Short mmCIF file of C-alpha atoms in Angstrom, two decimals:
data_model
loop_
_atom_site.label_atom_id
_atom_site.label_comp_id
_atom_site.label_asym_id
_atom_site.label_seq_id
_atom_site.Cartn_x
_atom_site.Cartn_y
_atom_site.Cartn_z
CA MET A 58 -133.50 136.35 -71.17
CA THR A 59 -134.85 135.17 -74.47
CA ASP A 60 -137.52 136.05 -77.04
CA GLN A 61 -138.20 132.43 -77.75
CA PRO A 62 -141.13 130.77 -75.99
CA SER A 63 -139.73 128.28 -73.52
CA ALA A 64 -142.53 125.78 -74.36
CA ASP A 65 -141.08 125.26 -77.90
CA PRO A 66 -139.55 121.82 -78.36
CA ILE A 67 -135.82 122.02 -79.14
CA ILE A 68 -133.31 119.89 -80.99
CA ALA A 69 -129.51 119.73 -81.40
CA ILE A 70 -126.64 117.50 -82.14
CA ALA A 71 -125.28 116.82 -78.67
CA THR A 72 -121.88 115.44 -79.56
CA ALA A 73 -118.81 117.42 -80.57
CA PRO A 74 -118.36 118.39 -84.24
CA GLY A 75 -116.34 116.03 -86.37
CA ARG A 76 -116.27 112.35 -86.98
CA GLY A 77 -116.71 109.72 -84.23
CA ALA A 78 -117.93 106.21 -83.54
CA VAL A 79 -121.19 107.51 -82.00
CA GLY A 80 -123.18 110.76 -82.44
CA ILE A 81 -126.22 111.84 -80.55
CA VAL A 82 -129.21 113.98 -81.59
CA ARG A 83 -131.16 115.21 -78.61
CA VAL A 84 -134.77 116.51 -78.53
CA SER A 85 -136.51 118.10 -75.54
CA GLY A 86 -140.15 119.24 -75.30
CA HIS A 87 -143.58 118.00 -74.45
CA GLU A 88 -145.42 114.99 -75.96
CA LEU A 89 -142.43 113.70 -78.03
CA MET A 90 -143.68 110.09 -78.42
CA PRO A 91 -145.34 110.85 -81.89
CA LEU A 92 -141.90 112.08 -83.10
CA ALA A 93 -140.28 108.94 -81.75
CA ARG A 94 -142.81 106.73 -83.60
CA ALA A 95 -142.30 108.72 -86.84
CA LEU A 96 -138.61 107.92 -86.81
CA THR A 97 -138.55 104.43 -85.36
CA ASP A 98 -141.98 102.97 -86.28
CA ARG A 99 -142.38 101.73 -82.74
CA GLU A 100 -143.58 102.81 -79.29
CA LEU A 101 -140.57 103.32 -77.09
CA ALA A 102 -140.59 102.10 -73.55
CA PRO A 103 -139.39 104.69 -70.99
CA ARG A 104 -135.66 104.63 -70.36
CA VAL A 105 -135.09 101.47 -72.39
CA ALA A 106 -132.63 101.56 -75.32
CA ALA A 107 -134.28 100.32 -78.48
CA TYR A 108 -132.09 99.34 -81.48
CA GLY A 109 -133.40 99.72 -85.02
CA PRO A 110 -133.51 101.88 -88.11
CA PHE A 111 -134.07 105.64 -88.14
CA LYS A 112 -136.28 106.10 -91.17
CA ASP A 113 -136.60 108.98 -93.64
CA ALA A 114 -139.93 110.28 -95.02
CA GLY A 115 -140.05 107.42 -97.56
CA GLY A 116 -139.48 104.71 -94.94
CA SER A 117 -135.85 104.03 -95.95
CA PRO A 118 -133.28 103.83 -93.13
CA ILE A 119 -130.99 106.82 -92.65
CA ASP A 120 -128.96 104.79 -90.19
CA HIS A 121 -129.36 102.08 -87.51
CA GLY A 122 -128.87 103.00 -83.87
CA LEU A 123 -130.35 103.27 -80.38
CA ALA A 124 -133.37 105.37 -79.45
CA LEU A 125 -134.06 106.31 -75.82
CA PHE A 126 -137.16 108.05 -74.47
CA PHE A 127 -137.20 109.80 -71.13
CA PRO A 128 -140.73 110.95 -70.23
CA ALA A 129 -141.18 114.07 -68.12
CA PRO A 130 -140.42 114.87 -65.37
CA HIS A 131 -137.85 112.07 -65.07
CA SER A 132 -135.31 113.50 -67.55
CA TYR A 133 -132.33 115.83 -67.74
CA THR A 134 -134.47 118.85 -68.66
CA GLY A 135 -137.64 117.90 -66.79
CA GLU A 136 -139.49 117.66 -70.10
CA ASP A 137 -139.82 114.68 -72.46
CA VAL A 138 -136.37 113.94 -73.87
CA LEU A 139 -135.69 111.84 -76.98
CA GLU A 140 -132.06 110.80 -77.75
CA LEU A 141 -131.11 109.18 -81.00
CA GLN A 142 -127.69 107.54 -81.01
CA ALA A 143 -126.39 106.94 -84.47
CA HIS A 144 -122.95 106.59 -86.15
CA GLY A 145 -120.95 109.79 -85.58
CA GLY A 146 -120.50 111.08 -89.08
CA PRO A 147 -121.48 114.72 -89.55
CA VAL A 148 -123.56 113.98 -92.67
CA VAL A 149 -125.52 111.21 -90.89
CA LEU A 150 -126.24 113.45 -87.95
CA GLN A 151 -127.34 116.36 -90.07
CA LEU A 152 -129.65 114.03 -92.02
CA LEU A 153 -131.13 112.76 -88.75
CA LEU A 154 -131.57 116.27 -87.43
CA GLN A 155 -133.29 117.48 -90.59
CA ARG A 156 -135.54 114.38 -90.59
CA CYS A 157 -136.62 115.24 -87.04
CA LEU A 158 -137.52 118.83 -88.05
CA LEU A 159 -139.52 117.69 -91.07
CA ALA A 160 -141.25 114.83 -89.26
CA ALA A 161 -142.31 117.16 -86.40
CA ALA A 162 -143.88 119.50 -88.90
CA GLU A 163 -145.80 116.70 -90.56
CA ILE A 164 -147.24 114.98 -87.51
CA ASN A 165 -150.97 115.08 -87.23
CA PRO A 166 -152.16 117.82 -84.78
CA ALA A 167 -154.33 115.25 -83.03
CA SER A 168 -151.17 113.30 -82.22
CA GLY A 169 -149.35 116.22 -80.71
CA GLY A 170 -148.27 117.87 -83.98
CA ALA A 171 -149.58 121.30 -83.06
CA ARG A 172 -146.87 121.59 -80.47
CA LEU A 173 -144.16 119.59 -82.34
CA ALA A 174 -144.56 121.79 -85.41
CA ARG A 175 -142.65 124.47 -83.50
CA LEU A 176 -139.56 122.18 -83.09
CA ARG A 177 -136.51 124.40 -83.54
CA LEU A 178 -132.76 124.29 -83.13
CA ALA A 179 -131.59 124.76 -79.56
CA ARG A 180 -129.52 127.68 -78.49
CA PRO A 181 -126.18 127.09 -76.66
CA GLY A 182 -126.84 125.77 -73.19
CA GLU A 183 -130.66 125.61 -73.65
CA PHE A 184 -131.03 122.02 -72.49
CA THR A 185 -129.25 122.81 -69.24
CA GLU A 186 -131.16 126.13 -68.98
CA ARG A 187 -134.40 124.20 -69.10
CA ALA A 188 -133.06 121.81 -66.38
CA PHE A 189 -132.47 124.89 -64.24
CA LEU A 190 -135.85 126.47 -64.99
CA ASN A 191 -137.62 123.16 -64.31
CA ASP A 192 -135.84 122.80 -60.93
CA LYS A 193 -133.79 119.76 -61.98
CA LEU A 194 -130.59 121.67 -61.17
CA ASP A 195 -129.82 124.86 -59.33
CA LEU A 196 -127.62 127.50 -60.97
CA ALA A 197 -124.37 126.34 -59.25
CA GLN A 198 -125.03 122.78 -60.43
CA ALA A 199 -125.86 123.94 -63.95
CA GLU A 200 -122.55 125.83 -64.18
CA ALA A 201 -120.77 122.72 -62.90
CA VAL A 202 -122.00 120.85 -66.02
CA MET A 203 -119.88 123.09 -68.23
CA ASP A 204 -117.02 123.15 -65.74
CA LEU A 205 -116.93 119.31 -65.84
CA ILE A 206 -116.77 119.44 -69.65
CA ASP A 207 -113.98 122.08 -69.63
CA ALA A 208 -111.97 120.56 -66.78
CA SER A 209 -108.21 120.57 -67.72
CA THR A 210 -107.06 118.35 -64.87
CA GLU A 211 -108.32 115.28 -62.99
CA ALA A 212 -108.65 117.30 -59.78
CA ALA A 213 -110.75 120.00 -61.59
CA ALA A 214 -113.01 117.32 -63.01
CA ARG A 215 -113.53 115.66 -59.61
CA SER A 216 -114.31 119.04 -58.06
CA ALA A 217 -116.78 119.88 -60.80
CA SER A 218 -118.43 116.49 -60.30
CA ARG A 219 -118.82 117.26 -56.61
CA SER A 220 -120.51 120.59 -57.48
CA LEU A 221 -122.75 118.88 -60.03
CA ALA A 222 -123.78 116.38 -57.36
CA GLY A 223 -124.78 119.29 -55.13
CA ALA A 224 -121.88 119.55 -52.62
CA PHE A 225 -121.44 123.31 -53.16
CA SER A 226 -125.20 123.95 -53.18
CA ARG A 227 -125.66 122.03 -49.92
CA GLU A 228 -123.11 124.29 -48.26
CA ILE A 229 -124.84 127.40 -49.50
CA HIS A 230 -128.26 126.09 -48.44
CA ALA A 231 -126.98 125.29 -44.97
CA LEU A 232 -125.69 128.90 -44.65
CA ARG A 233 -128.98 130.20 -45.99
CA ASP A 234 -131.05 128.12 -43.53
CA GLY A 235 -128.87 129.42 -40.68
CA LEU A 236 -129.47 133.02 -41.84
CA ILE A 237 -133.22 132.44 -42.04
CA GLN A 238 -133.27 131.09 -38.47
CA LEU A 239 -131.30 134.08 -37.24
CA ARG A 240 -133.47 136.56 -39.15
CA MET A 241 -136.58 134.95 -37.67
CA LEU A 242 -135.25 135.60 -34.14
CA ILE A 243 -134.41 139.25 -34.91
CA GLU A 244 -137.66 139.99 -36.78
CA VAL A 245 -139.75 138.55 -33.95
CA THR A 246 -138.44 141.40 -31.83
CA LEU A 247 -139.20 143.89 -34.60
CA ASP A 248 -142.72 142.58 -35.11
CA PHE A 249 -143.67 142.39 -31.45
CA PRO A 250 -141.91 145.28 -29.62
CA GLU A 251 -144.60 145.38 -26.94
CA GLU A 252 -143.49 141.93 -25.71
CA GLU A 253 -140.13 143.41 -24.80
CA ILE A 254 -138.27 140.41 -26.23
CA ASP A 255 -134.58 141.24 -25.93
CA VAL A 256 -133.03 138.68 -28.31
CA LEU A 257 -129.91 140.77 -28.64
CA SER A 258 -128.91 139.88 -25.04
CA ALA A 259 -129.30 136.23 -25.69
CA PRO A 260 -125.96 134.42 -26.16
CA ASP A 261 -127.60 132.12 -28.66
CA VAL A 262 -128.07 134.94 -31.18
CA ARG A 263 -124.44 136.06 -30.89
CA ASP A 264 -123.26 132.42 -31.13
CA GLN A 265 -125.43 131.80 -34.19
CA LEU A 266 -124.00 134.84 -35.98
CA SER A 267 -120.43 133.93 -35.03
CA ASN A 268 -120.94 130.32 -36.21
CA LEU A 269 -122.36 131.57 -39.53
CA GLN A 270 -119.31 133.81 -40.05
CA GLN A 271 -116.95 130.91 -39.35
CA ALA A 272 -118.91 128.52 -41.64
CA LEU A 273 -118.94 131.10 -44.45
CA ALA A 274 -115.20 131.62 -44.10
CA GLY A 275 -114.70 127.85 -44.55
CA VAL A 276 -116.88 127.82 -47.70
CA GLN A 277 -114.94 130.81 -49.03
CA ALA A 278 -111.61 129.00 -48.52
CA ARG A 279 -112.82 125.85 -50.32
CA ALA A 280 -114.42 127.95 -53.09
CA ARG A 281 -111.10 129.77 -53.69
CA GLN A 282 -109.41 126.41 -54.07
CA GLY A 283 -112.09 125.31 -56.48
CA ALA A 284 -111.75 128.50 -58.52
CA LEU A 285 -108.02 127.81 -58.66
CA LEU A 286 -108.64 124.30 -60.03
CA ARG A 287 -111.00 125.75 -62.63
CA GLU A 288 -108.96 128.77 -63.78
CA GLY A 289 -105.32 128.00 -62.79
CA ILE A 290 -102.82 130.82 -62.93
CA LYS A 291 -100.77 132.44 -65.72
CA VAL A 292 -97.01 132.09 -65.20
CA VAL A 293 -94.65 134.01 -67.44
CA ILE A 294 -90.95 133.00 -67.78
CA ALA A 295 -88.86 136.13 -68.39
CA GLY A 296 -85.14 136.95 -68.61
CA GLN A 297 -82.29 137.71 -70.95
CA PRO A 298 -81.68 135.62 -74.07
CA ASN A 299 -80.02 132.26 -73.51
CA ALA A 300 -80.84 132.21 -69.83
CA GLY A 301 -82.64 128.89 -70.38
CA LYS A 302 -86.29 129.99 -70.51
CA SER A 303 -87.26 127.58 -73.28
CA SER A 304 -85.38 124.79 -71.61
CA LEU A 305 -87.27 125.50 -68.37
CA LEU A 306 -90.64 125.34 -70.17
CA ASN A 307 -89.66 122.02 -71.79
CA ALA A 308 -88.55 120.64 -68.38
CA LEU A 309 -91.77 121.71 -66.65
CA ALA A 310 -93.94 120.35 -69.52
CA GLY A 311 -91.95 117.17 -69.92
CA ALA A 312 -91.83 117.67 -73.71
CA GLU A 313 -89.79 119.51 -76.31
CA LEU A 314 -92.22 122.34 -76.94
CA ALA A 315 -89.85 125.20 -77.50
CA ILE A 316 -86.78 125.35 -79.78
CA VAL A 317 -83.56 125.45 -77.75
CA THR A 318 -80.32 126.62 -79.35
CA PRO A 319 -77.15 128.46 -78.25
CA ILE A 320 -78.13 131.29 -80.64
CA ALA A 321 -79.49 134.31 -78.71
CA GLY A 322 -82.99 135.41 -79.67
CA THR A 323 -84.23 131.99 -80.79
CA THR A 324 -87.61 132.54 -79.13
CA ARG A 325 -89.33 135.40 -80.96
CA ASP A 326 -92.93 134.67 -80.10
CA VAL A 327 -94.75 133.37 -77.04
CA VAL A 328 -94.87 129.59 -76.51
CA GLN A 329 -97.59 128.51 -74.05
CA GLN A 330 -98.31 125.20 -72.33
CA THR A 331 -100.68 124.22 -69.57
CA ILE A 332 -99.10 121.95 -67.00
CA GLN A 333 -100.57 120.58 -63.79
CA ILE A 334 -98.96 120.32 -60.36
CA GLU A 335 -101.04 118.32 -57.83
CA GLY A 336 -104.08 118.89 -60.12
CA VAL A 337 -103.67 122.69 -60.28
CA PRO A 338 -103.45 123.95 -63.89
CA LEU A 339 -100.61 126.40 -64.57
CA HIS A 340 -100.52 128.20 -67.87
CA VAL A 341 -96.81 128.68 -68.43
CA LEU A 342 -95.55 131.06 -71.11
CA ASP A 343 -92.02 131.17 -72.57
CA THR A 344 -91.33 134.62 -73.88
CA ALA A 345 -88.70 136.28 -76.06
CA GLY A 346 -85.44 137.25 -74.30
CA LEU A 347 -85.58 140.76 -72.88
CA ARG A 348 -82.93 142.96 -74.44
CA GLU A 349 -82.40 145.91 -76.80
CA SER A 350 -82.75 144.63 -80.35
CA HIS A 351 -82.67 146.16 -83.83
CA ASP A 352 -84.26 143.06 -85.38
CA GLU A 353 -87.93 143.98 -86.19
CA VAL A 354 -89.31 140.47 -85.60
CA GLU A 355 -87.47 140.05 -82.33
CA ARG A 356 -88.62 143.48 -81.13
CA ILE A 357 -92.27 142.49 -81.75
CA GLY A 358 -91.63 139.35 -79.71
CA ILE A 359 -90.15 141.38 -76.85
CA GLU A 360 -93.14 143.71 -76.88
CA ARG A 361 -95.46 140.72 -76.63
CA ALA A 362 -93.36 139.41 -73.77
CA TRP A 363 -93.90 142.66 -71.80
CA GLU A 364 -97.68 142.51 -72.62
CA HIS A 365 -97.96 139.00 -71.14
CA ILE A 366 -95.86 139.99 -68.15
CA ALA A 367 -98.35 142.79 -67.43
CA SER A 368 -101.22 140.30 -67.27
CA ALA A 369 -99.39 137.52 -65.44
CA ASP A 370 -100.38 136.02 -62.06
CA ALA A 371 -96.72 135.25 -61.41
CA VAL A 372 -93.40 136.02 -63.15
CA LEU A 373 -90.33 133.81 -63.10
CA LEU A 374 -87.19 135.90 -63.72
CA LEU A 375 -84.51 133.51 -64.97
CA HIS A 376 -80.89 134.35 -64.25
CA ASP A 377 -77.88 132.60 -65.80
CA LEU A 378 -75.41 131.39 -63.17
CA THR A 379 -72.68 130.97 -65.75
CA ARG A 380 -72.66 134.68 -66.61
CA LEU A 381 -72.83 136.25 -63.19
CA ASN A 382 -69.27 137.51 -63.50
CA ALA A 383 -69.90 139.30 -66.77
CA PRO A 384 -70.41 143.06 -66.00
CA ASP A 385 -72.64 143.69 -69.01
CA TYR A 386 -74.83 140.73 -68.14
CA GLN A 387 -75.13 141.78 -64.49
CA ALA A 388 -76.09 145.40 -65.43
CA GLU A 389 -78.75 144.21 -67.82
CA ASP A 390 -80.06 141.75 -65.26
CA ARG A 391 -80.40 144.51 -62.68
CA ARG A 392 -82.14 146.71 -65.21
CA ILE A 393 -84.65 143.99 -66.10
CA ALA A 394 -85.33 143.24 -62.44
CA ALA A 395 -85.89 146.92 -61.63
CA THR A 396 -88.25 147.34 -64.61
CA LEU A 397 -90.26 144.28 -63.55
CA ALA A 398 -90.52 145.55 -60.00
CA GLU A 399 -91.87 148.86 -61.31
CA ARG A 400 -94.34 147.40 -63.76
CA LEU A 401 -95.77 144.49 -61.74
CA SER A 402 -98.59 144.96 -59.27
CA ARG A 403 -97.74 144.28 -55.70
CA ASP A 404 -100.08 141.34 -55.81
CA VAL A 405 -98.07 139.61 -58.58
CA PRO A 406 -95.13 137.56 -57.18
CA LEU A 407 -91.73 137.87 -58.87
CA LEU A 408 -89.68 134.71 -58.35
CA HIS A 409 -85.91 134.80 -59.03
CA LEU A 410 -84.60 131.54 -60.51
CA TRP A 411 -80.91 130.92 -60.94
CA ASN A 412 -80.49 128.49 -63.81
CA LYS A 413 -77.63 126.28 -65.05
CA ARG A 414 -76.74 125.08 -61.55
CA ASP A 415 -75.06 121.99 -63.10
CA ALA A 416 -72.66 124.21 -65.10
CA ALA A 417 -71.86 126.58 -62.24
CA PRO A 418 -70.88 124.51 -59.17
CA GLY A 419 -70.44 126.36 -55.92
CA PRO A 420 -72.34 127.34 -52.81
CA LEU A 421 -76.08 127.75 -53.11
CA LEU A 422 -77.36 131.28 -53.32
CA SER A 423 -79.06 132.75 -50.29
CA GLY A 424 -82.36 134.58 -50.23
CA ASP A 425 -85.69 133.68 -51.73
CA GLY A 426 -84.32 132.63 -55.14
CA ILE A 427 -84.27 129.02 -56.33
CA ALA A 428 -81.12 127.56 -57.84
CA LEU A 429 -81.97 124.94 -60.49
CA SER A 430 -80.88 123.22 -63.67
CA ALA A 431 -83.44 123.07 -66.44
CA ARG A 432 -81.15 120.54 -68.16
CA THR A 433 -80.80 118.05 -65.30
CA GLY A 434 -83.98 118.74 -63.45
CA GLU A 435 -82.26 119.80 -60.20
CA GLY A 436 -84.39 122.24 -58.24
CA LEU A 437 -87.56 121.70 -60.31
CA ASP A 438 -89.42 120.05 -57.42
CA ALA A 439 -88.68 123.09 -55.23
CA LEU A 440 -89.92 125.34 -58.01
CA ARG A 441 -93.13 123.35 -58.39
CA GLN A 442 -93.86 123.60 -54.68
CA ARG A 443 -93.14 127.31 -54.75
CA LEU A 444 -95.57 127.75 -57.61
CA LEU A 445 -98.29 125.96 -55.69
CA GLN A 446 -97.60 128.25 -52.73
CA VAL A 447 -97.80 131.31 -54.98
CA ALA A 448 -101.03 130.08 -56.51
CA GLY A 449 -102.51 129.72 -53.02
CA TRP A 450 -103.06 126.00 -53.15
CA GLN A 451 -103.42 124.20 -49.86
CA ALA A 452 -102.12 120.65 -50.05
CA GLY A 453 -104.49 117.95 -48.86
CA THR A 454 -107.66 119.90 -49.51
CA GLY A 455 -108.47 118.40 -52.95
CA ASP A 456 -111.02 115.84 -51.78
CA GLY A 457 -113.23 118.45 -50.15
CA VAL A 458 -113.04 121.10 -52.86
CA PHE A 459 -115.94 122.00 -55.06
CA ILE A 460 -115.56 123.86 -58.33
CA ALA A 461 -116.30 127.63 -58.14
CA ARG A 462 -116.30 130.64 -60.42
CA GLU A 463 -115.37 134.26 -59.93
CA ARG A 464 -119.01 135.24 -59.56
CA HIS A 465 -119.36 132.72 -56.74
CA LEU A 466 -116.33 134.23 -54.94
CA GLN A 467 -117.77 137.70 -55.33
CA ALA A 468 -121.12 136.63 -53.99
CA LEU A 469 -119.50 134.95 -50.96
CA ALA A 470 -117.41 138.04 -50.32
CA ARG A 471 -120.51 140.24 -50.34
CA ALA A 472 -122.24 137.87 -47.94
CA ALA A 473 -119.23 137.99 -45.62
CA GLN A 474 -119.27 141.79 -45.73
CA HIS A 475 -122.92 141.86 -44.78
CA LEU A 476 -122.35 139.45 -41.91
CA ASP A 477 -119.48 141.59 -40.66
CA ALA A 478 -121.72 144.60 -40.77
CA ALA A 479 -124.46 142.69 -38.94
CA SER A 480 -121.93 141.74 -36.30
CA ALA A 481 -120.92 145.36 -35.85
CA HIS A 482 -124.59 146.33 -35.31
CA LEU A 483 -125.09 143.43 -32.89
CA HIS A 484 -121.99 144.23 -30.80
CA GLY A 485 -122.23 147.98 -30.94
CA PRO A 486 -123.01 150.15 -27.88
CA ALA A 487 -126.50 150.88 -29.30
CA PRO A 488 -127.61 147.84 -31.35
CA LEU A 489 -129.95 148.79 -34.28
CA LEU A 490 -132.35 145.92 -35.00
CA ASP A 491 -133.55 147.31 -38.30
CA LEU A 492 -130.02 147.61 -39.70
CA LEU A 493 -129.05 144.22 -38.29
CA ALA A 494 -132.07 142.53 -39.98
CA GLU A 495 -131.26 144.32 -43.25
CA GLU A 496 -127.72 143.14 -43.35
CA LEU A 497 -128.82 139.54 -42.73
CA ARG A 498 -131.37 139.84 -45.54
CA LEU A 499 -128.65 141.17 -47.94
CA ALA A 500 -126.30 138.29 -46.91
CA GLN A 501 -129.05 135.80 -47.70
CA ASN A 502 -129.69 137.40 -51.08
CA ALA A 503 -125.96 137.26 -51.92
CA LEU A 504 -125.92 133.53 -51.22
CA GLY A 505 -129.12 133.12 -53.28
CA GLU A 506 -127.37 134.50 -56.27
CA ILE A 507 -125.05 131.50 -56.28
CA THR A 508 -127.79 128.93 -56.60
CA GLY A 509 -130.09 131.09 -58.73
CA GLU A 510 -132.74 131.98 -56.14
CA PHE A 511 -132.06 135.67 -56.80
CA SER A 512 -130.71 135.99 -60.32
CA ALA A 513 -131.46 138.51 -63.05
CA ASP A 514 -132.52 137.19 -66.43
CA ASP A 515 -129.54 138.86 -68.10
CA LEU A 516 -127.16 137.00 -65.84
CA LEU A 517 -128.78 133.71 -66.72
CA GLY A 518 -128.55 134.56 -70.43
CA VAL A 519 -124.81 135.22 -70.12
CA ILE A 520 -124.17 132.02 -68.18
CA PHE A 521 -126.01 129.63 -70.48
CA SER A 522 -124.88 131.28 -73.74
CA ARG A 523 -121.32 130.04 -72.96
CA PHE A 524 -122.41 126.36 -72.93
CA CYS A 525 -122.07 123.96 -75.82
CA ILE A 526 -124.92 123.57 -78.29
CA GLY A 527 -126.71 120.39 -77.30
CA LYS A 528 -125.92 120.86 -73.65
#
């Protein structure tokens, strides 16, 4: 995973770049008290904030702030951790960081300097990586740290917090324990065939496997909801010029994000905004009006529109109710709809929206389309609910959802496949104990990948490299 020795002490600025009221420099390693004394001229009590100057090599204060010392193993990383909280100016924090590096190199070896002399800048995510390697967090909890930082909605933040607290991991461990119990019963028969133990005929074995499959299905459902809260879906608004696409984006966002004029072709590039509906993030894109154009800039915008449509999770095709009687408009509308139907995957929903309901009074349209007015807001609630339905969100499940990633979903899917195969071996006309036991083992390994019990070093490297520096 890394060429750097894990025993090296590490240091980083743990707060975001820029200016702020408070900035934090964080150090993790072994025997950090000599470094703390070099900077503060005092012995720090464990987990007690001490206010005073942070001194440079000549004894002059760089800044005044709080110093906190967390001795191993009772710290975030499981090692000694020193946190220096100063004023949040980038120059101050850099001076403090450089002072730590120089002080560590100068400390007498008898006082711990031999180890501290190797103090180096931390890689992205290395503090959390050490927490994982020192069994302070499992891999699912470690990933939840970054998911909590990156959360774009309150619901996503709450779900990430539940995962960080271990809710997701407890579900995985319960499934794993059930698999271990079932494997034990099966392997007893394999290890002692002379005893003629027929566990396959026992209802308890069949019931245990069935219960595990049901429990896994429940975890999969909640994990899919958590992944939705984390990732959201990409929604592209498409249609002819002047159908009201920009107005619809503004109405959904509750802000004037896109320019709206009666002039066709106003939108020539993609305007994107993330909105949330019941805590689910939706990345909504307003695109250039789809039509034949000789304007070079508009043509580029239309090409980009088709590119985003191709990668969308859902497409809203906007129709203009005030122009339904215009033959040219109708013909172009049909052409666009047919092209979308050809280009979109069957898994990507195409929702027909009939805009300008306020300007075209009359009976509501039948079918799956939604009649609305981006100007007055009529029909927007129905659209929001339809978008949640398209996204796969189940109302009322937010409080029990834990954050999840695509790799978690894939691991759960593999575990489910192995349990299905195990069930087939168990209920087949000629049950095969060896194959049954192997499928159970593979299901356990798939679940272990989620919490990090069975994880390759290169996977860990990819995961932690995406974290912030200082976290």
